[in-house]
GROMACS .gro file of N, CA and C in nm:
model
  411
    1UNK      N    1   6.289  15.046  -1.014
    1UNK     CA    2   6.349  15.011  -1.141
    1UNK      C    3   6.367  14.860  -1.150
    2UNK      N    4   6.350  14.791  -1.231
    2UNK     CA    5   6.345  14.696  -1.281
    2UNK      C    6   6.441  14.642  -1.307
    3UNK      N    7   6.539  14.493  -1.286
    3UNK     CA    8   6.635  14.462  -1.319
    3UNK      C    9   6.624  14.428  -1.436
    4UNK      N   10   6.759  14.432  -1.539
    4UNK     CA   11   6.762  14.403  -1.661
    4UNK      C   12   6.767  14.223  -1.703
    5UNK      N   13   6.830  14.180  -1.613
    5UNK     CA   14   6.822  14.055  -1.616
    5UNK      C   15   6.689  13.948  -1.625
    6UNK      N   16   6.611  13.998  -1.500
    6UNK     CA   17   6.477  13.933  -1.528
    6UNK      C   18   6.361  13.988  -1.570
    7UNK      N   19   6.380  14.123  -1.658
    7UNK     CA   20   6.283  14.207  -1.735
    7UNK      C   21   6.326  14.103  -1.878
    8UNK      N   22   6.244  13.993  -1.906
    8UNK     CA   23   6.202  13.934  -2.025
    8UNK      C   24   6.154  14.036  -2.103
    9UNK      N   25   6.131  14.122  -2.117
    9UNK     CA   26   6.111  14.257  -2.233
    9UNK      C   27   6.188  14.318  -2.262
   10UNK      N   28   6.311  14.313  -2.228
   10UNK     CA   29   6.413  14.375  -2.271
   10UNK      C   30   6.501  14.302  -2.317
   11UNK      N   31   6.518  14.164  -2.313
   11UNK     CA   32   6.607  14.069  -2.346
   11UNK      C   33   6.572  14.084  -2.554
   12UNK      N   34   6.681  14.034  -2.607
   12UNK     CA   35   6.655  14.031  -2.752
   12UNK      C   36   6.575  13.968  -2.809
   13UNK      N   37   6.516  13.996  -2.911
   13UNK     CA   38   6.380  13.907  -3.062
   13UNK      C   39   6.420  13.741  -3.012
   14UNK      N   40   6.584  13.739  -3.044
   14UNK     CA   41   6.657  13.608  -3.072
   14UNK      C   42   6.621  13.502  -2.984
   15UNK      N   43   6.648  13.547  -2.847
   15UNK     CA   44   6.657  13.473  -2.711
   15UNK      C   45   6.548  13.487  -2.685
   16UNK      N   46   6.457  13.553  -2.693
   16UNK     CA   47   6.254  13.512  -2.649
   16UNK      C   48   6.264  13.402  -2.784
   17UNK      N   49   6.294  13.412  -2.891
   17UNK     CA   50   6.267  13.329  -3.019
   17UNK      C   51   6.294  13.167  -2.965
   18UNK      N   52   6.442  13.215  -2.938
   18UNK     CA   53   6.538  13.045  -2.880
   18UNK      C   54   6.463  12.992  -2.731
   19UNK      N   55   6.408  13.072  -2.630
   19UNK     CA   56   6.393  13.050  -2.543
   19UNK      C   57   6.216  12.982  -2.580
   20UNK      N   58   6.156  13.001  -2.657
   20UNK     CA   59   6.020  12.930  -2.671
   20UNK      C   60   6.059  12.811  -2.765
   21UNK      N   61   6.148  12.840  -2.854
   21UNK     CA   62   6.175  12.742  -3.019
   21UNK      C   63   6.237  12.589  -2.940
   22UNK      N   64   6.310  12.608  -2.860
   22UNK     CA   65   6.374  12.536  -2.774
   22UNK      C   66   6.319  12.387  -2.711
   23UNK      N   67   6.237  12.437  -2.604
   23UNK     CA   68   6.212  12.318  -2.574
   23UNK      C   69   6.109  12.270  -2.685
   24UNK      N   70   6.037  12.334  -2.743
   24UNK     CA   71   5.937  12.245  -2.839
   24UNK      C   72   6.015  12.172  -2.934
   25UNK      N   73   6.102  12.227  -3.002
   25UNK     CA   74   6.201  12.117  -3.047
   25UNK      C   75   6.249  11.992  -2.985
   26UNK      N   76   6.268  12.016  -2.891
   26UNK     CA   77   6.344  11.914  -2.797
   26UNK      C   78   6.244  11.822  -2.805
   27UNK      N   79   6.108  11.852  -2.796
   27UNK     CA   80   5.984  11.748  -2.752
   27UNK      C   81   5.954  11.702  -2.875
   28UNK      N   82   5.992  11.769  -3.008
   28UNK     CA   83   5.902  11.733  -3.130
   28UNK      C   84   5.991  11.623  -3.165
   29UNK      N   85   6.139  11.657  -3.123
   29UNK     CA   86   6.290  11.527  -3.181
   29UNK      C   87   6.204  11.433  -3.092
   30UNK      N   88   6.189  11.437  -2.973
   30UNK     CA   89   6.103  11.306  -2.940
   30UNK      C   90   5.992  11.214  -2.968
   31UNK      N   91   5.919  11.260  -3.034
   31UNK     CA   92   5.791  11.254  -3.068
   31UNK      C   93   5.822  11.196  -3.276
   32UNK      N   94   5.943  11.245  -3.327
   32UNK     CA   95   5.986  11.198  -3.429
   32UNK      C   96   6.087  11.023  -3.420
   33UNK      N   97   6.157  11.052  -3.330
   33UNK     CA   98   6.130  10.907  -3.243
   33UNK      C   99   6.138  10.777  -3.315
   34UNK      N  100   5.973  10.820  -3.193
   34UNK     CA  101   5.824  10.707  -3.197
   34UNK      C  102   5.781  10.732  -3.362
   35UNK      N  103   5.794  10.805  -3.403
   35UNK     CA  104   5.731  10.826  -3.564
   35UNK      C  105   5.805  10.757  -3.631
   36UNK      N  106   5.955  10.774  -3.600
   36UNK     CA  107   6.044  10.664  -3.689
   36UNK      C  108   6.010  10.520  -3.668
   37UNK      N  109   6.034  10.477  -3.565
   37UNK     CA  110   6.008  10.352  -3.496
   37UNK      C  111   5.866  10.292  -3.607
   38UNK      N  112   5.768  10.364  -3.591
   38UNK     CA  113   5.659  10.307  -3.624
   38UNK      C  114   5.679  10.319  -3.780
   39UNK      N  115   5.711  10.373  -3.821
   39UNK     CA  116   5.755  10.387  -3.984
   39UNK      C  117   5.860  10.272  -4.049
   40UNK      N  118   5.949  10.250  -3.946
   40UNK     CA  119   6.059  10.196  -4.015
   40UNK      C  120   6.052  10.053  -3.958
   41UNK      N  121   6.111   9.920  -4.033
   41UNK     CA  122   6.094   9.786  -3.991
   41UNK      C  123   6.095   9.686  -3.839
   42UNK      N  124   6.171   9.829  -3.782
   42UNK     CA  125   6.150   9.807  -3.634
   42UNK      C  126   6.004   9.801  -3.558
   43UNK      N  127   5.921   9.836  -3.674
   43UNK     CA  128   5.730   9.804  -3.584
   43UNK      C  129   5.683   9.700  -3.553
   44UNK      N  130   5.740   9.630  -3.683
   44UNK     CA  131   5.745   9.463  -3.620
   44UNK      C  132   5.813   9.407  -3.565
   45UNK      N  133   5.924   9.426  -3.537
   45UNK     CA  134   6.012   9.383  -3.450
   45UNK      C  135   5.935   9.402  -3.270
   46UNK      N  136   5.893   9.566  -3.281
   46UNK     CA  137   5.850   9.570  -3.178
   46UNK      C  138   5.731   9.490  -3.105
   47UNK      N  139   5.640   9.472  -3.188
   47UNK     CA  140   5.538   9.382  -3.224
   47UNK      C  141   5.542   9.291  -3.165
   48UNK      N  142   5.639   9.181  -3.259
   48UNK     CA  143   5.645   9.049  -3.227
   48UNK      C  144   5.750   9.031  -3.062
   49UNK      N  145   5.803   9.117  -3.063
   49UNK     CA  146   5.837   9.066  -2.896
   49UNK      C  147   5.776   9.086  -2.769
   50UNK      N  148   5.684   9.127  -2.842
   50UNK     CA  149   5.575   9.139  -2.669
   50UNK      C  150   5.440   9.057  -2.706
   51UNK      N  151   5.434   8.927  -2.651
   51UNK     CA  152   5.309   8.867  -2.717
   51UNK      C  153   5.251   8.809  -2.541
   52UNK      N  154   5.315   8.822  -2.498
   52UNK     CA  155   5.250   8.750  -2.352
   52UNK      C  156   5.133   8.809  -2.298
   53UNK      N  157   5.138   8.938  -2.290
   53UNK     CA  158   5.036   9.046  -2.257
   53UNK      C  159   4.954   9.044  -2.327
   54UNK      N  160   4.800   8.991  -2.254
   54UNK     CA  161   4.724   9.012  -2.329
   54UNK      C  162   4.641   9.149  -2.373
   55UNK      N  163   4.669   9.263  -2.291
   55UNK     CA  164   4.623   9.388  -2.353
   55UNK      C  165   4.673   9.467  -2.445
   56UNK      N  166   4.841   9.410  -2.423
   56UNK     CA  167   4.885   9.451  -2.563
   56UNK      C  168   4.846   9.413  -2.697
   57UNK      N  169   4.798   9.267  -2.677
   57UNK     CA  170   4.786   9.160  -2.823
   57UNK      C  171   4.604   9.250  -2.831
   58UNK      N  172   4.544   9.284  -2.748
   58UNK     CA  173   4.490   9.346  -2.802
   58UNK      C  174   4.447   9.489  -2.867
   59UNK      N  175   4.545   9.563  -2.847
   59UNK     CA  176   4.578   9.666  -2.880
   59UNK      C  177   4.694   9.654  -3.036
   60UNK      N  178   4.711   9.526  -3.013
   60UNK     CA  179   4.811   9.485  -3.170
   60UNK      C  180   4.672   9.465  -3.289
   61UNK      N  181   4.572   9.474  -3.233
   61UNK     CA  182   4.463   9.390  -3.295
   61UNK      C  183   4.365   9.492  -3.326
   62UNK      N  184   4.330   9.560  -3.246
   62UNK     CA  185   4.227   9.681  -3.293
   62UNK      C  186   4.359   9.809  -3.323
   63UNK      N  187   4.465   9.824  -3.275
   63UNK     CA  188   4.548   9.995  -3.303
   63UNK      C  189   4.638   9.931  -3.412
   64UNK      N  190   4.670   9.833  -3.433
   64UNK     CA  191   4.780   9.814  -3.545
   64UNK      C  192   4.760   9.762  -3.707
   65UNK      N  193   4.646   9.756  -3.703
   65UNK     CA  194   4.647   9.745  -3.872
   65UNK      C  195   4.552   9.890  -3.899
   66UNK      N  196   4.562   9.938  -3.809
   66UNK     CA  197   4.458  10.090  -3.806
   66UNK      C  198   4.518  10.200  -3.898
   67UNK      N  199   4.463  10.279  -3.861
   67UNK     CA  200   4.567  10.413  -3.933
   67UNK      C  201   4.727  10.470  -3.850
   68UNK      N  202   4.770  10.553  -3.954
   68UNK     CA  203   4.926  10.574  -3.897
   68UNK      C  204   4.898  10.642  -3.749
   69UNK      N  205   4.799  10.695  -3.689
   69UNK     CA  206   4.809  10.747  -3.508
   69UNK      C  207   4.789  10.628  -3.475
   70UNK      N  208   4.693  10.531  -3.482
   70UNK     CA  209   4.680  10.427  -3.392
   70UNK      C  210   4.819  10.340  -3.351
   71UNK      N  211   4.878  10.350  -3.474
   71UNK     CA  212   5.028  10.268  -3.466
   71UNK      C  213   5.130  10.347  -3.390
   72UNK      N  214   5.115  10.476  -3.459
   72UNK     CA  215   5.219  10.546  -3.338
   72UNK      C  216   5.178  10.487  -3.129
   73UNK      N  217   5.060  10.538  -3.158
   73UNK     CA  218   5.005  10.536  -3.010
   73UNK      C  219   5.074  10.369  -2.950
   74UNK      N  220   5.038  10.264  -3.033
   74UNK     CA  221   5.097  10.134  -3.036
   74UNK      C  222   5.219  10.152  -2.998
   75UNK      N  223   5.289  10.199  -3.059
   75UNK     CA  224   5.464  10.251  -3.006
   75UNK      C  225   5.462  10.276  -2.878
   76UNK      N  226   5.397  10.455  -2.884
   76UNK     CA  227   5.409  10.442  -2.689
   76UNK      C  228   5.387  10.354  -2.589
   77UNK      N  229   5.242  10.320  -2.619
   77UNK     CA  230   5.227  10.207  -2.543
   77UNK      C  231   5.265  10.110  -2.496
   78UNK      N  232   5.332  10.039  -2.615
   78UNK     CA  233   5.483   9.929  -2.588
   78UNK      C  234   5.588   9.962  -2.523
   79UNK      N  235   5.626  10.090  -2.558
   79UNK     CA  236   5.741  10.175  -2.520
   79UNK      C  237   5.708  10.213  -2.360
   80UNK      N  238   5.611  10.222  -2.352
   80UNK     CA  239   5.580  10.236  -2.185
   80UNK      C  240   5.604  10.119  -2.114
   81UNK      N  241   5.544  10.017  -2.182
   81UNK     CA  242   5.528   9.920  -2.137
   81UNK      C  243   5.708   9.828  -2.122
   82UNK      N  244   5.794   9.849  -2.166
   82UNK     CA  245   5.927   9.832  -2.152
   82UNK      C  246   5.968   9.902  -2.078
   83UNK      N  247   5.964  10.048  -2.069
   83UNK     CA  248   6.044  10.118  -1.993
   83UNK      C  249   5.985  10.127  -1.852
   84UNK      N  250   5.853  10.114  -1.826
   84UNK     CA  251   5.793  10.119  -1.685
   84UNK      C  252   5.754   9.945  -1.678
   85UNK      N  253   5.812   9.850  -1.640
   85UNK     CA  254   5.708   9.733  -1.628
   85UNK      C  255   5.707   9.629  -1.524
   86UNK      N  256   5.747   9.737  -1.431
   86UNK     CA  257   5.673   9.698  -1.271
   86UNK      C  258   5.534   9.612  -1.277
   87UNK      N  259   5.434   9.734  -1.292
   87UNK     CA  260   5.325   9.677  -1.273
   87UNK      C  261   5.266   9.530  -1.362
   88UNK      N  262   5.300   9.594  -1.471
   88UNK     CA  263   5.246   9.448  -1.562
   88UNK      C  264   5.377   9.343  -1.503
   89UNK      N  265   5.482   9.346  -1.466
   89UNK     CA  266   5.526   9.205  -1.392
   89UNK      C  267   5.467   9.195  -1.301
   90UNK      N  268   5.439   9.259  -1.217
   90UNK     CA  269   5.355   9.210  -1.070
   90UNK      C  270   5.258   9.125  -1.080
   91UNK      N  271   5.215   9.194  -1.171
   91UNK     CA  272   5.024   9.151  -1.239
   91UNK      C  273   5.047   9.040  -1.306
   92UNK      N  274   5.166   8.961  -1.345
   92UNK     CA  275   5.137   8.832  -1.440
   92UNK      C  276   5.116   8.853  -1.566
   93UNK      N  277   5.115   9.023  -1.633
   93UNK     CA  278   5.094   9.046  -1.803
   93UNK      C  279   5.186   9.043  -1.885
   94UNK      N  280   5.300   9.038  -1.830
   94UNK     CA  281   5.439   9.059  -1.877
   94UNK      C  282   5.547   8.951  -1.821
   95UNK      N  283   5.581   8.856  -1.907
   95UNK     CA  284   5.671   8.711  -1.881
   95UNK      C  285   5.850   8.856  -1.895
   96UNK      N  286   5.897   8.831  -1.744
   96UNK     CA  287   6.053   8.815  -1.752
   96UNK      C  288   6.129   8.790  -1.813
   97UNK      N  289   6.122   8.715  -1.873
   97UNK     CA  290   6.233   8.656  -2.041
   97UNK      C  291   6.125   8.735  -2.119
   98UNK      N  292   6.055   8.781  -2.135
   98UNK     CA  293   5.987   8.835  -2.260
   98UNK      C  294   6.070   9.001  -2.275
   99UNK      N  295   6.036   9.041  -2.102
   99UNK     CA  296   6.107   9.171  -2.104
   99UNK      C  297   6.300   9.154  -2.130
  100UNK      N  298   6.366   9.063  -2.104
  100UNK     CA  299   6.491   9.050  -2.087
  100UNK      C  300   6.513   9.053  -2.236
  101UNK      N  301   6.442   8.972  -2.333
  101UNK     CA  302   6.451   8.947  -2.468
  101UNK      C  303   6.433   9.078  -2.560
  102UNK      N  304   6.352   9.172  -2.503
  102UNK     CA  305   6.297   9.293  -2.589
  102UNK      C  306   6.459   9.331  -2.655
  103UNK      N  307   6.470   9.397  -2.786
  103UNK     CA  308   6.591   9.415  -2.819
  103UNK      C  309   6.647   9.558  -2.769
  104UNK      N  310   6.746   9.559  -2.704
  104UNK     CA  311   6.813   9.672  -2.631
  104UNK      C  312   6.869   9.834  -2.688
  105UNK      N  313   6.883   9.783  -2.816
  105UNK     CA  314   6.845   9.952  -2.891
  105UNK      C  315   6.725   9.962  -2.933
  106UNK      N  316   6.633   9.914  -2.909
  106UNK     CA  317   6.515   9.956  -2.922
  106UNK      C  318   6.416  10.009  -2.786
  107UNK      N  319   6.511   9.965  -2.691
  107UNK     CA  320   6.454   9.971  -2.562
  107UNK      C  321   6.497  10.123  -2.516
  108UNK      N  322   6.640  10.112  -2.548
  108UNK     CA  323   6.676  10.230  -2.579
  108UNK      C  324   6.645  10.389  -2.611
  109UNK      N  325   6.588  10.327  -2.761
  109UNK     CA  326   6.532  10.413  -2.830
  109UNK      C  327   6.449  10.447  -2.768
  110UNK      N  328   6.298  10.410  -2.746
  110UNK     CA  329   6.232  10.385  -2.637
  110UNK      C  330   6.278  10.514  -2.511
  111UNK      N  331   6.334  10.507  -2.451
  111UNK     CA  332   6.390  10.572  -2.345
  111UNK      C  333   6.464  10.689  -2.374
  112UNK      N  334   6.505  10.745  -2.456
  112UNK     CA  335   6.567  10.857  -2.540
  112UNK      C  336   6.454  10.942  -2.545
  113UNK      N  337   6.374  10.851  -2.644
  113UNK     CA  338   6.229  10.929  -2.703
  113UNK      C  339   6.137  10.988  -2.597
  114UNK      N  340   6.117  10.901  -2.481
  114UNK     CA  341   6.052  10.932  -2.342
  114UNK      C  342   6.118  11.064  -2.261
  115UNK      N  343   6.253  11.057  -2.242
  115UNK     CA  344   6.344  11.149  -2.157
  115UNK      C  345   6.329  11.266  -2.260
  116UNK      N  346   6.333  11.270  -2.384
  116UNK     CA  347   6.332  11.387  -2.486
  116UNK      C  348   6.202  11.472  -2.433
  117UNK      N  349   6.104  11.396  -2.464
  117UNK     CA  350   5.906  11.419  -2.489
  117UNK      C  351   5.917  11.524  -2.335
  118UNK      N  352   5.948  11.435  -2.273
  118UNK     CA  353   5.903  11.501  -2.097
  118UNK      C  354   6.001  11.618  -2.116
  119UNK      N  355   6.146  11.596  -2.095
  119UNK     CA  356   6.209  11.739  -2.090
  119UNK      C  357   6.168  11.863  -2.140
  120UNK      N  358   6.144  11.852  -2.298
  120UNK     CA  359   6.113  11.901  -2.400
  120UNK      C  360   5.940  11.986  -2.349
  121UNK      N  361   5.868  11.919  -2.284
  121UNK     CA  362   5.717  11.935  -2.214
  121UNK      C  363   5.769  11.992  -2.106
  122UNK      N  364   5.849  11.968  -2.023
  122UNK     CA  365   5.807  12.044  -1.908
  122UNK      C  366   5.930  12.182  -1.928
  123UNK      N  367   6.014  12.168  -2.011
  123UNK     CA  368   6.079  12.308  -2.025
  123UNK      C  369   5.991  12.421  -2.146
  124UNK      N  370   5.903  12.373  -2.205
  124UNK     CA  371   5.811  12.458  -2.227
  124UNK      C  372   5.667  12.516  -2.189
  125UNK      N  373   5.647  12.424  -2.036
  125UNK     CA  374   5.564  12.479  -1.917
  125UNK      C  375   5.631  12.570  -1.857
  126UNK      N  376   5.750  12.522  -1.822
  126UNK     CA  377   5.834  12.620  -1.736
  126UNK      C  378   5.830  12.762  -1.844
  127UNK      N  379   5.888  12.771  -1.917
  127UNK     CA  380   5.900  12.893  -2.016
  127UNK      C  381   5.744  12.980  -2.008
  128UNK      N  382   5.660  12.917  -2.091
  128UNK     CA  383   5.508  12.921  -2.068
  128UNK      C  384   5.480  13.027  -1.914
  129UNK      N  385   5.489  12.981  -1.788
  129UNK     CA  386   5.482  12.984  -1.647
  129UNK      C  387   5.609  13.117  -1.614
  130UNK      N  388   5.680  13.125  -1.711
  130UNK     CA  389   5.778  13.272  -1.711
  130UNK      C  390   5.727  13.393  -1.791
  131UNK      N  391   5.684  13.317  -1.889
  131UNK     CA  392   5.626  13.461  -1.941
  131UNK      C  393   5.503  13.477  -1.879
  132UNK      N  394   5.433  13.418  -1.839
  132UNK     CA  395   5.266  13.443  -1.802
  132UNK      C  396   5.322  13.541  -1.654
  133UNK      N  397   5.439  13.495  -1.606
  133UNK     CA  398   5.434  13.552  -1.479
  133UNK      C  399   5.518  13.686  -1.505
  134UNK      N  400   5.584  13.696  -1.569
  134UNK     CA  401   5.636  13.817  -1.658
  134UNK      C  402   5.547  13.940  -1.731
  135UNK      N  403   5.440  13.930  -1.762
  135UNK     CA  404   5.313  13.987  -1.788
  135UNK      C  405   5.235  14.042  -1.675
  136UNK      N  406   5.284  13.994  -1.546
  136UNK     CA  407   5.198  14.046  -1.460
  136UNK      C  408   5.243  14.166  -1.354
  137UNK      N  409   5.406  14.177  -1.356
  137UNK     CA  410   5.469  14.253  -1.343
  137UNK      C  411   5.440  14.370  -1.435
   0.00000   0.00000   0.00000
């Protein structure tokens, strides 16, 4: 006999509903974000404070007068590029006062949107990886 607890087929409509609706929400609030960001006057803001890097300035140059994905993608990219920027300091692509200067609710933001995206992704692998294994029982 089967426990009731981890028989996912017996649990209610509601809670299989909440338990998939869930994290994809969580990931889509993230992903709305970066959509704001790039929508709202903060694109240039973001823009103009990262000019040292030259792969960014070129990615300002072919992804940013592009269509609305290229600009989003522009977001992450920057947004990576603030929140991870080890490597481009190591490497000489990224000036220290450039990163110190970036504005701090935006860096923020930035980092919200990132911690959202991933949670939001990997609690709907995990879910995903419960029912698939729930099916095989």
């Amino acid at each position: 006999m089967r426990c009731q607890v981890t028989d996912i087929h017996a649990w209610p409509a509601m809670v299989k509903l909440l338990l998939i609706a869930v994290p994809c929400f969580v990931c889509m609030v993230g992903v709305a974000i970066n959509v704001y960001t790039t929508l709202s006057r903060d694109y240039h803001v973001v823009c103009d404070s990262i000019t040292t890097s030259p792969y960014m300035e070129m990615l300002k140059v072919t992804w940013g007068a592009s269509t609305f994905k290229w600009r989003v993608l522009l977001m992450c990219a920057i947004g990576g590029l603030v929140i991870f920027p080890g490597r481009a300091l190591r490497l000489g692509q990224l000036s220290p006062d450039e990163l110190k200067a970036f504005p701090p609710n935006l860096r923020l933001r930035f980092l919200v949107a990132l911690w959202l995206t991933a949670v939001g992704f990997i609690g709907a692998a995990a879910v995903t990886l419960v029912l698939e294994l729930s099916k095989s029982n």
